[in-house]
Structure formats: structure tokens, C-alpha cells
Short mmCIF file of C-alpha atoms in Angstrom, two decimals:
data_model
loop_
_atom_site.label_atom_id
_atom_site.label_comp_id
_atom_site.label_asym_id
_atom_site.label_seq_id
_atom_site.Cartn_x
_atom_site.Cartn_y
_atom_site.Cartn_z
CA MET X 1 18.02 20.94 -20.42
CA MET X 2 16.13 19.05 -22.98
CA ASP X 3 12.51 18.28 -22.88
CA THR X 4 12.49 14.62 -21.78
CA ARG X 5 8.89 13.80 -22.79
CA ILE X 6 9.32 15.12 -26.42
CA PHE X 7 12.80 13.41 -26.67
CA GLY X 8 10.83 10.12 -25.63
CA GLU X 9 8.19 10.66 -28.29
CA GLU X 10 10.91 11.19 -30.87
CA LEU X 11 12.47 7.72 -29.83
CA ARG X 12 9.02 6.06 -29.87
CA ASN X 13 8.14 7.59 -33.09
CA LEU X 14 11.26 5.82 -34.65
CA GLY X 15 9.83 2.68 -33.41
CA PHE X 16 12.11 2.30 -30.23
CA THR X 17 9.44 0.96 -27.66
CA PHE X 18 11.40 -1.65 -25.58
CA PHE X 19 13.83 -0.42 -22.86
CA SER X 20 16.02 -2.06 -20.58
CA GLY X 21 18.56 -0.95 -17.92
CA VAL X 22 19.68 0.12 -14.61
CA PRO X 23 19.05 3.44 -13.02
CA CYS X 24 21.65 6.45 -13.08
CA SER X 25 21.06 9.96 -11.57
CA TYR X 26 21.91 11.62 -14.90
CA LEU X 27 19.52 9.28 -16.88
CA LYS X 28 16.77 9.11 -14.14
CA ASN X 29 14.18 11.31 -16.16
CA LEU X 30 14.88 9.48 -19.29
CA ILE X 31 14.18 6.12 -17.31
CA ASN X 32 11.33 7.27 -15.60
CA TYR X 33 9.69 8.24 -18.95
CA ALA X 34 10.61 4.68 -20.12
CA ILE X 35 8.97 3.10 -17.20
CA ASN X 36 5.88 5.24 -17.59
CA GLU X 37 5.41 5.15 -21.23
CA THR X 38 7.15 2.22 -22.80
CA ASP X 39 7.86 -1.70 -22.17
CA TYR X 40 10.55 -1.23 -19.66
CA VAL X 41 12.52 -4.27 -17.97
CA ALA X 42 14.38 -3.37 -14.87
CA ALA X 43 17.49 -5.64 -15.08
CA ALA X 44 19.63 -6.70 -12.07
CA ASN X 45 22.87 -5.59 -13.66
CA GLU X 46 23.90 -3.76 -16.81
CA GLY X 47 25.14 -6.68 -18.63
CA ASP X 48 21.77 -8.61 -18.16
CA ALA X 49 20.15 -5.50 -19.58
CA VAL X 50 21.97 -5.82 -22.97
CA ALA X 51 21.15 -9.33 -22.94
CA ILE X 52 17.53 -8.76 -22.21
CA ALA X 53 17.46 -5.89 -24.80
CA SER X 54 19.39 -7.67 -27.58
CA ALA X 55 16.94 -10.43 -27.37
CA ALA X 56 13.98 -8.10 -27.63
CA SER X 57 15.76 -6.69 -30.87
CA LEU X 58 16.21 -10.08 -32.26
CA GLY X 59 12.45 -10.84 -31.47
CA GLY X 60 11.25 -7.72 -33.54
CA GLN X 61 11.38 -4.81 -31.27
CA LYS X 62 13.62 -1.95 -31.76
CA SER X 63 15.54 -1.81 -28.43
CA VAL X 64 17.18 0.46 -26.12
CA VAL X 65 19.55 0.01 -23.22
CA LEU X 66 20.29 2.60 -20.24
CA MET X 67 23.11 2.74 -17.83
CA GLN X 68 25.56 4.45 -15.83
CA ASN X 69 29.13 4.38 -17.20
CA SER X 70 30.50 2.60 -14.30
CA GLY X 71 28.04 -0.27 -15.29
CA LEU X 72 29.52 -0.12 -18.73
CA THR X 73 32.16 -2.33 -17.33
CA ASN X 74 29.23 -4.85 -16.50
CA ALA X 75 28.17 -4.84 -20.01
CA VAL X 76 31.56 -5.45 -21.74
CA SER X 77 31.30 -9.21 -21.96
CA PRO X 78 27.94 -9.04 -23.70
CA LEU X 79 28.66 -6.11 -25.68
CA SER X 80 31.80 -7.65 -27.23
CA SER X 81 30.89 -11.34 -27.28
CA LEU X 82 27.07 -11.32 -27.98
CA ILE X 83 26.21 -7.99 -29.62
CA HIS X 84 29.45 -8.01 -31.85
CA PRO X 85 29.51 -11.71 -33.09
CA PHE X 86 25.85 -11.78 -33.50
CA ARG X 87 25.52 -8.45 -35.23
CA ILE X 88 22.71 -7.16 -32.93
CA PRO X 89 21.44 -3.53 -33.33
CA LEU X 90 20.99 -2.11 -30.23
CA LEU X 91 20.62 1.73 -29.08
CA GLY X 92 22.59 2.59 -25.87
CA PHE X 93 22.46 5.63 -23.50
CA VAL X 94 25.22 5.75 -21.17
CA SER X 95 25.89 8.52 -18.54
CA LEU X 96 29.36 10.18 -18.26
CA ARG X 97 29.73 10.25 -14.48
CA GLY X 98 33.40 11.51 -13.64
CA GLU X 99 33.49 13.91 -16.51
CA PRO X 100 36.97 15.48 -16.59
CA GLY X 101 36.59 19.06 -15.12
CA VAL X 102 33.06 18.23 -13.33
CA PRO X 103 33.35 17.53 -9.67
CA ASP X 104 32.14 13.95 -8.77
CA GLU X 105 32.78 11.15 -6.58
CA PRO X 106 36.17 9.43 -6.79
CA GLN X 107 34.87 6.07 -7.98
CA HIS X 108 33.97 7.82 -11.21
CA GLU X 109 37.33 9.43 -11.92
CA LEU X 110 38.54 6.71 -14.25
CA MET X 111 35.39 5.76 -16.03
CA GLY X 112 34.70 9.45 -16.52
CA ARG X 113 38.28 9.47 -18.74
CA ILE X 114 37.89 6.17 -20.56
CA THR X 115 34.15 5.68 -21.16
CA THR X 116 34.50 6.87 -24.93
CA GLN X 117 37.57 4.81 -25.29
CA LEU X 118 36.03 1.91 -24.06
CA LEU X 119 33.08 2.13 -26.40
CA GLU X 120 35.55 2.57 -29.33
CA LEU X 121 37.65 -0.34 -28.29
CA MET X 122 34.44 -2.47 -28.72
CA GLU X 123 33.68 -0.97 -31.95
CA VAL X 124 30.72 0.65 -30.73
CA GLU X 125 29.73 3.85 -32.55
CA TRP X 126 29.01 7.05 -30.10
CA GLN X 127 28.14 10.51 -29.87
CA TYR X 128 27.55 12.85 -27.08
CA LEU X 129 23.90 13.53 -26.96
CA SER X 130 23.25 17.25 -27.54
CA LYS X 131 21.04 19.25 -24.84
CA ASP X 132 19.39 20.96 -27.88
CA LEU X 133 16.27 19.17 -29.03
CA GLU X 134 16.68 19.74 -32.52
CA GLU X 135 20.24 18.86 -32.58
CA ALA X 136 19.37 15.73 -30.90
CA ARG X 137 16.64 14.93 -33.24
CA LYS X 138 19.26 14.86 -36.01
CA GLN X 139 21.52 12.71 -33.91
CA LEU X 140 18.58 10.09 -33.50
CA ILE X 141 18.26 9.87 -37.23
CA HIS X 142 21.68 9.08 -37.55
CA ALA X 143 21.61 6.61 -34.83
CA ASN X 144 18.56 5.00 -36.38
CA GLU X 145 20.32 4.66 -39.63
CA GLN X 146 23.12 2.89 -38.01
CA ILE X 147 20.50 0.52 -36.17
CA ALA X 148 18.98 -0.37 -39.49
CA ARG X 149 22.57 -1.55 -40.46
CA ASN X 150 22.66 -4.22 -37.84
CA ARG X 151 25.16 -1.87 -35.80
CA PRO X 152 24.81 -0.69 -32.13
CA PHE X 153 24.87 2.84 -31.42
CA PHE X 154 25.49 4.61 -27.99
CA PHE X 155 24.70 8.20 -26.94
CA VAL X 156 27.10 9.29 -24.09
CA VAL X 157 24.89 11.65 -21.77
CA LYS X 158 26.41 14.44 -19.91
CA LYS X 159 25.05 15.99 -16.61
CA GLY X 160 22.01 18.05 -16.84
CA THR X 161 20.87 16.74 -20.29
CA PHE X 162 17.27 15.84 -19.36
CA ASP X 163 14.63 17.97 -17.60
CA ALA X 164 12.37 16.65 -14.83
CA GLU X 165 10.29 13.68 -15.80
CA PRO X 166 7.98 12.30 -12.66
CA LEU X 167 7.78 8.67 -12.13
CA LYS X 168 4.40 7.55 -12.14
CA LYS X 169 3.28 5.18 -9.38
CA GLN X 170 4.67 1.64 -9.97
CA GLN X 171 2.50 -1.49 -8.86
CA ASN X 172 4.96 -4.21 -7.52
CA SER X 173 3.67 -7.62 -8.71
CA THR X 174 4.18 -10.95 -6.88
CA HIS X 175 3.78 -14.49 -8.08
CA SER X 176 2.63 -17.67 -6.42
CA ASN X 177 5.11 -20.39 -6.83
CA GLN X 178 5.09 -24.31 -6.46
CA ILE X 179 8.13 -26.56 -5.68
CA ILE X 180 7.95 -29.78 -6.71
CA ARG X 181 10.69 -32.54 -5.54
CA HIS X 182 10.14 -36.44 -5.33
CA ALA X 183 11.53 -37.40 -1.86
CA HIS X 184 14.34 -39.92 -1.74
CA LYS X 185 14.63 -40.45 -5.27
CA ASP X 186 18.05 -41.01 -6.65
CA ASN X 187 19.49 -38.62 -9.55
CA GLN X 188 20.09 -40.71 -12.92
CA MET X 189 22.95 -38.52 -13.60
CA PRO X 190 22.63 -38.58 -17.56
CA ALA X 191 25.28 -37.25 -19.89
CA ARG X 192 24.38 -34.00 -21.16
CA TYR X 193 24.15 -34.90 -24.57
CA GLU X 194 21.31 -37.48 -23.63
CA ALA X 195 19.37 -35.00 -21.91
CA LEU X 196 19.86 -32.16 -24.64
CA ALA X 197 18.43 -35.04 -27.03
CA VAL X 198 15.45 -35.35 -24.88
CA ILE X 199 14.65 -31.61 -24.83
CA ASN X 200 15.40 -31.33 -28.60
CA ALA X 201 12.88 -34.24 -29.31
CA VAL X 202 10.04 -32.44 -27.56
CA LYS X 203 10.33 -29.18 -29.35
CA ASP X 204 7.56 -28.36 -31.64
CA ARG X 205 7.13 -25.76 -34.61
CA ASP X 206 6.34 -22.89 -32.08
CA THR X 207 9.70 -23.67 -29.87
CA VAL X 208 12.83 -21.54 -29.83
CA GLN X 209 15.83 -23.27 -28.27
CA LEU X 210 18.65 -21.14 -26.57
CA ALA X 211 21.78 -22.93 -25.58
CA THR X 212 24.35 -21.29 -23.01
CA THR X 213 27.87 -20.83 -23.99
CA GLY X 214 30.56 -23.94 -24.04
CA LYS X 215 29.62 -27.55 -24.78
CA THR X 216 25.78 -27.06 -24.07
CA GLY X 217 25.52 -25.30 -27.55
CA ARG X 218 27.97 -27.73 -29.34
CA GLU X 219 26.36 -30.63 -28.31
CA LEU X 220 22.97 -29.36 -29.40
CA TYR X 221 24.38 -28.15 -32.60
CA GLU X 222 25.57 -32.09 -33.22
CA ILE X 223 22.15 -33.35 -32.13
CA GLU X 224 20.27 -31.07 -34.59
CA ASP X 225 21.48 -27.95 -36.38
CA ALA X 226 17.95 -26.23 -36.70
CA GLY X 227 16.60 -22.80 -37.51
CA ASN X 228 14.87 -22.47 -34.32
CA ASN X 229 18.28 -22.90 -32.24
CA LEU X 230 20.47 -20.25 -30.94
CA TYR X 231 23.92 -21.29 -29.78
CA MET X 232 25.62 -18.69 -27.28
CA VAL X 233 29.24 -18.14 -28.06
CA GLY X 234 30.20 -15.93 -25.27
CA SER X 235 28.42 -13.77 -22.72
CA MET X 236 28.71 -16.39 -20.10
CA GLY X 237 25.74 -16.13 -17.85
CA CYS X 238 23.55 -14.15 -19.90
CA ILE X 239 21.23 -16.93 -21.52
CA GLY X 240 18.51 -16.40 -18.92
CA SER X 241 18.46 -12.87 -19.34
CA PHE X 242 18.21 -13.48 -23.31
CA GLY X 243 15.48 -15.80 -23.00
CA LEU X 244 13.39 -13.09 -21.16
CA GLY X 245 14.06 -10.71 -23.70
CA LEU X 246 13.01 -12.94 -26.44
CA ALA X 247 9.93 -14.35 -24.22
CA LEU X 248 8.71 -10.99 -23.84
CA SER X 249 9.01 -9.75 -27.63
CA GLN X 250 7.71 -13.15 -28.98
CA PRO X 251 4.77 -14.22 -26.54
CA GLY X 252 3.50 -16.80 -29.14
CA LYS X 253 6.71 -18.89 -28.87
CA ASN X 254 7.94 -21.54 -26.44
CA ILE X 255 11.38 -20.17 -25.41
CA VAL X 256 13.41 -23.06 -23.99
CA VAL X 257 16.64 -21.94 -22.08
CA ILE X 258 19.09 -24.24 -21.41
CA ASP X 259 21.57 -23.09 -19.00
CA GLY X 260 24.71 -24.74 -16.98
CA ASP X 261 25.59 -24.31 -13.34
CA GLY X 262 28.84 -22.16 -14.01
CA SER X 263 26.76 -19.90 -16.36
CA LEU X 264 23.87 -19.52 -13.96
CA LEU X 265 26.10 -18.80 -10.95
CA MET X 266 27.87 -15.96 -12.81
CA ARG X 267 24.52 -14.04 -13.18
CA MET X 268 22.23 -15.10 -10.52
CA GLY X 269 20.50 -11.90 -10.16
CA SER X 270 18.89 -12.75 -13.46
CA LEU X 271 16.61 -15.46 -11.67
CA ALA X 272 15.07 -12.43 -9.66
CA THR X 273 14.29 -10.29 -12.67
CA ASN X 274 12.97 -13.42 -14.67
CA GLY X 275 10.45 -14.14 -11.79
CA TYR X 276 9.33 -10.48 -11.52
CA TYR X 277 8.45 -10.28 -15.21
CA ASN X 278 7.47 -14.04 -15.16
CA PRO X 279 6.94 -14.96 -19.00
CA SER X 280 4.63 -17.87 -19.18
CA ASN X 281 5.90 -19.07 -22.24
CA MET X 282 9.56 -19.60 -21.04
CA ILE X 283 11.13 -22.59 -19.36
CA HIS X 284 14.56 -22.44 -17.89
CA ILE X 285 16.37 -25.79 -17.80
CA LEU X 286 19.60 -26.05 -15.54
CA LEU X 287 22.05 -28.92 -16.48
CA ASP X 288 24.09 -29.17 -13.39
CA ASN X 289 27.25 -31.24 -13.60
CA ASN X 290 29.13 -29.25 -10.99
CA ALA X 291 31.71 -28.18 -13.26
CA HIS X 292 33.15 -25.82 -15.84
CA GLU X 293 33.51 -28.61 -18.09
CA SER X 294 34.56 -26.75 -21.23
CA THR X 295 37.50 -25.25 -19.76
CA GLY X 296 39.06 -28.30 -17.97
CA GLY X 297 36.50 -29.69 -15.41
CA GLN X 298 37.21 -27.16 -12.50
CA SER X 299 34.43 -27.63 -9.96
CA THR X 300 31.83 -24.90 -9.41
CA VAL X 301 30.07 -24.25 -6.23
CA SER X 302 26.80 -25.70 -7.50
CA HIS X 303 26.85 -28.53 -4.75
CA ASN X 304 26.32 -26.05 -2.17
CA VAL X 305 23.29 -24.16 -3.81
CA ASP X 306 19.77 -25.09 -3.67
CA PHE X 307 18.78 -23.73 -7.19
CA VAL X 308 15.09 -25.09 -6.85
CA ASN X 309 14.40 -23.11 -3.82
CA ILE X 310 16.09 -20.03 -4.93
CA ALA X 311 14.05 -20.11 -8.42
CA ALA X 312 10.92 -20.62 -6.37
CA SER X 313 11.92 -17.78 -4.04
CA CYS X 314 12.73 -15.48 -7.26
CA GLY X 315 9.04 -15.78 -8.57
CA TYR X 316 9.13 -18.75 -11.02
CA THR X 317 5.75 -20.07 -11.36
CA LYS X 318 6.87 -23.72 -11.01
CA SER X 319 10.59 -24.94 -9.77
CA ILE X 320 10.90 -28.67 -10.33
CA HIS X 321 13.86 -31.03 -9.39
CA VAL X 322 13.71 -33.82 -12.32
CA HIS X 323 15.87 -36.75 -11.42
CA ASN X 324 15.98 -38.67 -14.60
CA LEU X 325 15.39 -38.30 -18.39
CA GLU X 326 11.82 -39.71 -18.03
CA GLU X 327 10.83 -36.92 -15.81
CA LEU X 328 12.58 -34.44 -17.90
CA LYS X 329 10.48 -35.50 -20.91
CA ALA X 330 7.22 -35.66 -18.92
CA CYS X 331 7.65 -32.08 -17.50
CA LEU X 332 8.62 -30.72 -20.82
CA GLN X 333 5.11 -32.16 -22.21
CA GLN X 334 3.33 -31.03 -19.46
CA TRP X 335 4.71 -27.39 -19.55
CA LYS X 336 3.87 -27.31 -23.42
CA GLU X 337 0.14 -27.49 -22.28
CA SER X 338 -0.05 -25.83 -19.02
CA LYS X 339 2.75 -23.09 -19.35
CA GLY X 340 3.86 -20.82 -16.78
CA LEU X 341 7.44 -19.67 -16.10
CA THR X 342 9.18 -22.88 -14.96
CA PHE X 343 12.54 -23.86 -13.74
CA LEU X 344 13.63 -27.24 -14.06
CA TYR X 345 16.64 -28.59 -12.42
CA LEU X 346 18.64 -31.85 -13.38
CA LYS X 347 22.07 -33.12 -12.03
CA ILE X 348 24.17 -34.56 -14.91
CA SER X 349 27.37 -36.39 -15.18
CA LYS X 350 30.79 -34.78 -16.20
CA GLN X 351 30.71 -36.82 -19.23
CA SER X 352 30.69 -35.01 -22.68
CA LYS X 353 30.74 -36.08 -26.31
CA ALA X 354 34.05 -37.06 -27.76
CA GLN X 355 35.71 -35.08 -30.61
CA LEU X 356 32.82 -32.38 -30.18
CA ALA X 357 32.63 -30.13 -33.26
CA ARG X 358 31.87 -26.55 -33.03
CA PRO X 359 29.30 -24.79 -35.19
CA SER X 360 30.48 -23.99 -38.63
CA ILE X 361 27.52 -21.56 -39.02
CA LYS X 362 28.48 -17.90 -38.18
CA PRO X 363 26.80 -16.43 -35.10
CA HIS X 364 25.27 -13.21 -37.12
CA GLU X 365 24.12 -16.27 -39.67
CA VAL X 366 22.31 -18.08 -36.39
CA ARG X 367 20.80 -15.04 -35.55
CA GLU X 368 19.69 -14.11 -39.08
CA ARG X 369 18.27 -17.69 -39.44
CA LEU X 370 16.50 -17.43 -36.15
CA GLN X 371 14.75 -14.28 -37.15
CA ARG X 372 13.48 -15.79 -40.44
CA PHE X 373 12.03 -18.38 -38.28
CA ILE X 374 10.37 -16.20 -36.11
CA GLN X 375 9.13 -13.96 -39.18
CA ASN X 376 7.99 -16.65 -41.19
CA ASP X 377 5.89 -18.03 -38.41
CA SER X 378 4.47 -14.43 -37.83
CA VAL X 379 3.51 -14.21 -41.75
CA LYS X 380 1.90 -17.24 -41.57
CA ILE X 381 -0.21 -16.27 -38.62
CA LYS X 382 -1.50 -13.16 -40.48
CA GLU X 383 -2.26 -14.78 -43.39
CA VAL X 384 -4.25 -17.53 -41.31
CA ASP X 385 -6.06 -14.49 -39.46
CA GLY X 386 -6.46 -12.79 -42.96
CA SER X 387 -4.99 -9.73 -41.84
#
């Protein structure tokens, strides 16, 4: 077995300080080290972990994601449609449950055979992590070179690779929450384009806007294509987790997450993760039209879900039902002053802009532009501080 603590220090020496993942018995000691010694976010599922870590990477922190290989299937969507098109560098560790010839539970048999094939199909370079520390050091240097080229790199970890690393006592935090509704008030049901125009008009130089997959991003692009916008082009359901990773890595920025009902329903576990880590610089706006509009208008089940109460129960500091564009604008302006993790819910119509264009800028160019926006502001802050 390899000394987990020394290996963890090697990762930190290379600058990897942000970790997110889902537990696995093969990786438990490395995960324990990450929890004990680094910034670690426990995700609800492996796809969310990839989204969280990828956003932290965009925000300037070298990031690591940890998962069992059965959970690699949960991460296929963000690995193939977020990491790949946006060219986000990410270091991964995935366990090899079900390794051929090694006794294991039946549910791991197939994944044990296809784990490395799956990584190759997604064009993710990988290596089996050596149990020899000196060899593992050389592997980390190679992986770090790939990260520097904006490429993901995964280590496949076999049973018995890491020695014991006891988990230090963890403190569970809770957050007070406030639910705000206006009784018996009618919903204005504006078009999404109108709501996006209000949201965009309230932004300032410290705002980053993240728009979910589909027509939300496309309409925001038509309203204003700006360097502080990111248009999610895949990985449906991951925008809230992406917002969390960016908010944690860039606490000086106002992170505005614009979500849809179909998207949020796909990965509702992210609400619990967001509520627990509770970044005060993030506001999560749900525009609910009760439809998968981008794919033909099929109904979602959002009419049967109380998102406001759910977000509050998950730990959002404020959870607010806004009924019209005036309330939306007022809440956004108030949040800029008071902050606190906030959930805004607005029912919108199914109407969308006719002849809607798609962004002409490539996803990796959107990522590069947003990084320049963040880095330029960081440079300006340092100049003002004289540091």
C-alpha cells in the first residue's frame, strides 16, 4: 500500500487543493485525507461532483474529483458534454470495483470490465495508479502536464492502493432559512426572454451569469453576449452544482445561476449540497414553465413540486416566490446588498423568442473569456491593494 498522507501532500504541492466526490471503499483513505486537509465538497452524485470541481477549476483552483467506477456512469453527461466541449482541466480518481479476477459484488462485474474503455470513449486519458510511491509521483507529474494543457486526466485505482488515513471529527453545519411568499398574489407569467432581460439589466461588474442548457442560454446570448456569461450547452441539471463550485472558488463575485424546471428536476440532490455549503455570493433563479420547451414542449412534473419549500428545507438562507418582473428586479437588487444563498422562483409562460439563434462562440471560447473576466478583476484588486 501507498502512504496516503504523503501522496496527498504530493497533490497539494502540485497545487491541487479543491476536491469533490462521492465515497468509495477503495478511495476512502484518499477521501478522508481530502476532507481532513483540503477544501472538499461532498456531492450528492458523481455528475454533480464533476460539475462542482470543473467550476472551481474555471474559478482558478486546480481541482480533483473522486468516485467509484459505478458512479462514473453518473458522470458521463458532464464529462462528455461539459468537460469535453469547454476543455476544462480536471484530475480524477476512479476506483476499479469489479476488477476481473478479483472477487466482488455482482453489480460491479460489468463496470469492472468496461471502466477504462468508457474513459477512452470519452477521450479522457488515464493510467492505473501505481501502489509504489515513487512511481506514483512520476505519474502525478505527467497528469499535471495534461492538466496544464486544459485536458482531463483520470487515475484508475485498484483495491488496496492507499493505506489507512483516519477521518477527523466532522462538524455538521445547519443554516437558518426564510420563506417569503405573497399570499393570493397572481403570477404574471412573463416570457422567459422578459425575465432574462430583467436579470441581465441588474448585473454589475462583479456578476457572473450562468445559464442552463437549452433556450435559457440561447435567449441570454441574444439579450447580451458578455464576457461574464456562461451558456451551458449540455450536462443538463448541472448548472446549480456548477454555480456552487464557482461561488466557492470566487467568493468576491456575485454568482447568478439561471435554471429551468426540467433541469433542476433532473438533479434535485444538488439543492441539498448547495444548502449545506451555503455560499453567500450565489443566487439561484428558477424560471418554471412546466415544460421541456427546447425539445418540443413536453410537460414536466413541476406543477406538482413546491420548489420554494424544498430549497428552504435544503438550507438556502432565503427562498422566495416572486410573482412578476417587478418583484424579480427588487429581489435581485436587495440580494446584491444583503447577500446570502438565495433561491428565487418565478413561473413563466411557455412562450419563447421566435427564430432563436445559437451562440456562435464556441464553448471553450466562452470558458476562456470568462476566465479572463475573472482574472482581470483579480489583477485589478491586487493593484488597488498594492500587493
